[in-house]
Short mmCIF file of C-alpha atoms in Angstrom, two decimals:
data_model
loop_
_atom_site.label_atom_id
_atom_site.label_comp_id
_atom_site.label_asym_id
_atom_site.label_seq_id
_atom_site.Cartn_x
_atom_site.Cartn_y
_atom_site.Cartn_z
CA MET A 1 -8.63 6.20 -18.09
CA LEU A 2 -8.74 7.31 -13.80
CA THR A 3 -8.81 4.01 -12.53
CA LYS A 4 -5.82 2.62 -14.89
CA ASN A 5 -3.49 5.45 -14.11
CA THR A 6 -4.21 4.76 -10.70
CA LEU A 7 -3.57 0.86 -11.02
CA ALA A 8 -0.51 1.94 -12.97
CA ALA A 9 0.11 3.62 -10.71
CA LYS A 10 0.01 0.72 -8.33
CA PHE A 11 1.75 -1.47 -10.27
CA CYS A 12 5.01 0.92 -10.36
CA ASN A 13 5.46 2.29 -6.88
CA SER A 14 5.51 -2.04 -6.62
CA VAL A 15 8.23 -2.15 -8.52
CA GLN A 16 9.99 0.45 -6.39
CA VAL A 17 9.51 -1.36 -3.01
CA ILE A 18 10.93 -4.56 -4.23
CA LYS A 19 14.14 -1.76 -5.91
CA ARG A 20 14.64 -0.29 -2.61
CA THR A 21 15.26 -3.89 -0.94
CA LEU A 22 17.40 -4.95 -3.58
CA HIS A 23 19.51 -1.62 -2.96
CA ASP A 24 19.94 -2.39 0.94
CA ASN A 25 20.62 -6.10 0.01
CA SER A 26 22.72 -6.53 -3.01
CA ASN A 27 22.76 -10.35 -2.92
CA LEU A 28 18.96 -10.74 -4.06
CA ARG A 29 19.80 -8.31 -7.18
CA ASP A 30 19.93 -12.03 -9.01
CA ASP A 31 17.09 -13.34 -7.65
CA GLU A 32 15.43 -15.47 -10.55
CA ASN A 33 11.47 -15.58 -9.00
CA ILE A 34 12.12 -11.23 -8.05
CA LYS A 35 13.67 -10.63 -11.59
CA ALA A 36 9.88 -12.53 -12.56
CA VAL A 37 7.85 -10.08 -11.13
CA ILE A 38 9.24 -6.65 -12.18
CA ASN A 39 9.37 -7.33 -15.44
CA ALA A 40 5.77 -9.04 -14.94
CA LEU A 41 4.74 -5.69 -13.23
CA LYS A 42 6.59 -3.82 -15.83
CA GLY A 43 4.48 -5.51 -17.98
CA GLY A 44 0.93 -5.24 -16.19
CA ILE A 45 1.64 -0.84 -16.72
CA ASP A 46 1.51 -1.41 -20.40
CA GLU A 47 -1.75 -4.27 -20.10
CA ILE A 48 -3.00 -1.93 -18.30
CA TYR A 49 -3.78 0.75 -21.19
CA SER A 50 -4.50 -2.27 -23.83
CA VAL A 51 -8.10 -3.42 -22.33
CA ASN A 52 -11.70 -1.12 -22.51
CA SER A 53 -13.82 -2.38 -18.73
CA ILE A 54 -12.80 -2.18 -15.45
CA GLU A 55 -13.52 -5.81 -15.13
CA SER A 56 -10.48 -6.34 -17.41
CA SER A 57 -8.55 -3.66 -15.05
CA LEU A 58 -9.36 -5.40 -12.18
CA GLY A 59 -8.74 -9.08 -13.49
CA ILE A 60 -4.88 -7.25 -14.88
CA GLU A 61 -4.45 -5.79 -10.66
CA GLY A 62 -5.37 -9.29 -8.79
CA ASN A 63 -2.59 -10.92 -10.91
CA CYS A 64 -0.02 -8.30 -10.62
CA ALA A 65 -0.62 -8.46 -6.41
CA ARG A 66 -0.13 -12.76 -7.64
CA ASN A 67 2.89 -12.06 -8.65
CA TYR A 68 3.91 -9.28 -6.41
CA PHE A 69 3.47 -11.49 -2.92
CA SER A 70 4.21 -14.24 -4.63
CA ILE A 71 7.83 -12.51 -3.38
CA PHE A 72 7.09 -11.01 -0.46
CA ASN A 73 8.78 -12.96 2.50
CA LYS A 74 11.79 -12.26 0.02
CA LEU A 75 11.59 -8.36 1.13
CA ILE A 76 12.02 -9.03 4.87
CA THR A 77 15.70 -9.38 4.68
CA ASN A 78 15.97 -10.30 8.75
CA SER A 79 17.02 -13.93 8.74
CA LYS A 80 16.88 -13.01 12.77
CA THR A 81 12.67 -12.98 12.61
CA SER A 82 10.88 -15.81 13.12
CA LEU A 83 8.19 -13.96 11.15
CA SER A 84 6.75 -14.96 7.04
CA PHE A 85 4.90 -14.45 4.96
CA GLU A 86 3.72 -17.29 2.47
CA TYR A 87 0.64 -15.45 0.45
CA ARG A 88 -2.10 -12.46 1.01
CA THR A 89 -4.77 -13.54 3.58
CA LYS A 90 -7.47 -10.52 4.54
CA ARG A 91 -11.23 -11.83 5.62
CA PRO A 92 -9.49 -12.71 8.81
CA PRO A 93 -6.18 -12.97 8.03
CA LEU A 94 -4.31 -16.28 8.19
CA ASP A 95 -1.16 -15.37 10.21
CA PRO A 96 0.96 -12.41 11.64
CA VAL A 97 2.25 -10.51 8.47
CA ASN A 98 -1.01 -10.76 6.72
CA ALA A 99 -1.76 -9.41 10.25
CA LEU A 100 -0.34 -6.63 10.81
CA LEU A 101 -0.97 -5.37 6.50
CA SER A 102 -4.55 -5.95 7.62
CA PHE A 103 -4.31 -3.60 9.98
CA VAL A 104 -1.67 -0.62 8.72
CA TYR A 105 -4.45 -0.79 5.08
CA THR A 106 -7.08 -0.33 7.40
CA LEU A 107 -5.67 2.78 8.68
CA TYR A 108 -4.96 4.23 6.13
CA THR A 109 -8.07 3.54 4.59
CA ASN A 110 -9.63 5.61 7.06
CA GLU A 111 -7.08 8.14 7.07
CA TYR A 112 -8.28 8.12 2.78
CA ALA A 113 -11.49 9.20 4.40
CA ALA A 114 -11.31 11.08 6.60
CA ALA A 115 -9.56 13.71 4.07
CA LEU A 116 -12.14 13.03 1.15
CA GLU A 117 -14.78 13.99 3.51
CA THR A 118 -12.94 17.64 5.14
CA VAL A 119 -12.04 18.09 0.74
CA GLY A 120 -16.12 17.33 0.23
CA LEU A 121 -16.07 13.64 -1.58
CA ASP A 122 -18.42 11.00 -1.19
CA SER A 123 -16.12 8.66 0.25
CA TYR A 124 -18.47 5.68 0.07
CA ILE A 125 -18.57 6.11 -3.84
CA GLY A 126 -15.63 4.65 -6.06
CA PHE A 127 -14.69 4.65 -9.93
CA CYS A 128 -12.78 0.84 -9.75
CA HIS A 129 -14.77 -0.72 -6.44
CA THR A 130 -18.03 -1.25 -6.41
CA LEU A 131 -20.18 0.77 -4.48
CA ARG A 132 -21.42 -1.54 -1.72
CA SER A 133 -22.59 -0.79 2.01
CA GLY A 134 -20.40 0.11 4.91
CA ARG A 135 -17.46 0.87 2.47
CA SER A 136 -15.44 3.86 1.64
CA SER A 137 -14.94 3.30 -1.52
CA LEU A 138 -12.99 5.81 -2.92
CA ALA A 139 -11.08 6.34 -0.48
CA CYS A 140 -10.00 2.41 -0.80
CA ASP A 141 -9.30 3.46 -4.19
CA LEU A 142 -6.82 6.07 -3.10
CA VAL A 143 -4.99 3.69 -1.65
CA GLU A 144 -4.58 1.37 -4.52
CA GLU A 145 -1.95 3.72 -5.18
CA THR A 146 -0.08 4.75 -2.05
CA ARG A 147 -0.48 1.33 -0.87
CA CYS A 148 3.40 1.14 -0.90
CA LEU A 149 3.83 2.42 1.17
CA VAL A 150 2.08 0.74 4.10
CA GLU A 151 4.42 -2.32 3.19
CA ARG A 152 8.01 0.18 2.98
CA PHE A 153 6.50 0.66 7.05
CA VAL A 154 5.68 -3.00 7.48
CA LEU A 155 8.92 -4.50 6.29
CA THR A 156 10.41 -1.22 8.24
CA LEU A 157 9.49 -2.81 11.84
CA LEU A 158 8.94 -6.32 10.65
CA ASN A 159 12.95 -6.64 9.10
CA LEU A 160 13.71 -3.90 12.86
CA GLN A 161 12.15 -6.48 14.99
CA ILE A 162 10.15 -3.90 16.66
CA ILE A 163 6.98 -6.18 15.79
CA THR A 164 7.21 -10.33 17.16
CA GLU A 165 5.74 -12.76 17.57
CA THR A 166 4.64 -12.25 20.94
CA ASP A 167 2.53 -9.14 19.01
CA PHE A 168 0.35 -11.37 17.64
CA ASP A 169 -2.51 -13.58 19.71
CA LYS A 170 -5.13 -16.40 17.03
CA GLN A 171 -8.18 -17.21 17.63
CA ILE A 172 -9.71 -20.47 17.56
CA SER A 173 -10.79 -19.85 14.07
CA GLY A 174 -7.41 -19.56 12.73
CA ALA A 175 -7.67 -16.26 12.43
CA VAL A 176 -4.65 -13.49 13.54
CA TRP A 177 -4.82 -10.55 14.96
CA LEU A 178 -2.57 -8.11 16.53
CA ASN A 179 -2.42 -7.80 20.28
CA ASP A 180 -2.89 -5.01 22.85
CA GLU A 181 0.63 -4.66 22.85
CA GLY A 182 0.79 -5.28 18.93
CA ARG A 183 -1.17 -2.02 18.49
CA LYS A 184 0.27 0.30 20.55
CA LYS A 185 3.76 -0.21 19.37
CA VAL A 186 2.36 0.06 15.52
CA LEU A 187 0.28 3.24 15.72
CA THR A 188 3.37 4.86 17.84
CA ARG A 189 5.00 4.58 14.88
CA TRP A 190 2.32 5.07 12.28
CA GLN A 191 2.59 8.09 14.41
CA GLU A 192 5.51 8.94 14.20
CA LYS A 193 5.80 8.48 10.80
CA LYS A 194 3.48 10.72 9.89
CA ARG A 195 5.83 12.99 11.31
CA THR A 196 8.66 12.55 8.96
CA ASP A 197 9.34 14.73 5.79
CA VAL A 198 8.66 13.57 2.39
CA VAL A 199 8.77 15.49 -1.12
CA HIS A 200 5.86 15.08 -2.41
CA PRO A 201 6.35 14.37 -6.95
CA TYR A 202 3.50 15.79 -7.98
CA LEU A 203 3.47 19.45 -5.94
CA LYS A 204 7.86 19.14 -5.96
CA GLN A 205 7.76 20.34 -1.99
CA LYS A 206 8.36 18.98 1.61
CA ILE A 207 5.42 17.62 3.63
CA PRO A 208 4.79 15.73 6.07
CA PHE A 209 4.18 12.11 5.50
CA GLY A 210 0.23 12.45 7.81
CA LEU A 211 -0.39 14.44 4.96
CA ILE A 212 -0.61 12.44 1.90
CA PRO A 213 -3.96 11.71 2.32
CA TYR A 214 -5.29 15.17 2.10
CA ILE A 215 -2.65 16.15 -0.35
CA GLN A 216 -4.62 13.01 -2.51
CA SER A 217 -7.49 14.13 -2.03
CA ASN A 218 -7.62 17.37 -2.52
CA MET A 219 -5.80 17.33 -5.84
CA LEU A 220 -9.13 14.43 -6.53
CA ALA A 221 -11.86 16.92 -5.52
CA LYS A 222 -9.80 19.48 -8.64
CA TYR A 223 -9.95 17.21 -10.77
CA VAL A 224 -13.37 16.12 -10.05
CA ARG A 225 -14.26 19.63 -10.33
CA GLY A 226 -12.66 20.39 -13.38
CA ASP A 227 -9.32 22.80 -12.05
CA LEU A 228 -6.84 20.28 -13.71
CA GLU A 229 -6.86 17.79 -16.80
CA GLU A 230 -6.08 15.02 -15.03
CA TYR A 231 -5.38 13.90 -11.29
CA PRO A 232 -1.68 13.41 -10.73
CA CYS A 233 -1.49 9.81 -8.87
CA TYR A 234 1.51 9.36 -5.67
CA LEU A 235 4.85 8.18 -7.78
CA LEU A 236 7.60 7.05 -5.18
CA LYS A 237 10.77 7.84 -6.56
#
């Protein structure tokens, strides 16, 4: 059930990321592709509870992720930016937007790994991601439900043109990475973001954005130890 709830929360939060863009850009509200992706993500929420294996759950997750990223470029709404997104590439990222996403996902995964160790959980033993040498599988699991926060952050950097094409280097291999100046910009903005206040959806109180990994890790630890009947996933409002 932990895997199902986590992935359902991820799909729900992906819908909220899209709806946030639609709220600010009325011209996209009738876009048929966006409507289809929202319906696919909502369908994934229902479908995830109808299967009985992690493999099937991950298959649904993969399909929902492909749908979501198929319209991600439309969420980059500033026509002045030269950066665009075609499809998700990871190891290595092959364009600036993928490089930016991968960099911030890694930042957040490392923060979750540190938070899990703080609350006494082994960050390498996951419930969704399998055990793999050198990977913080449990941190990767918890990041799934809050990837939306990374994606919102990345979209803000792109739409405000805080990050531009000059902040990346392309390797002979085709890999694209943030250069020193680009990393500095992202890290500075990320630290600023961590100091902002958000209302935690479960605790119903204001917390610094940067405490989300610790709070979610702490609640998972309480669930594992039997102090909570169910782990409360992070849900965007």
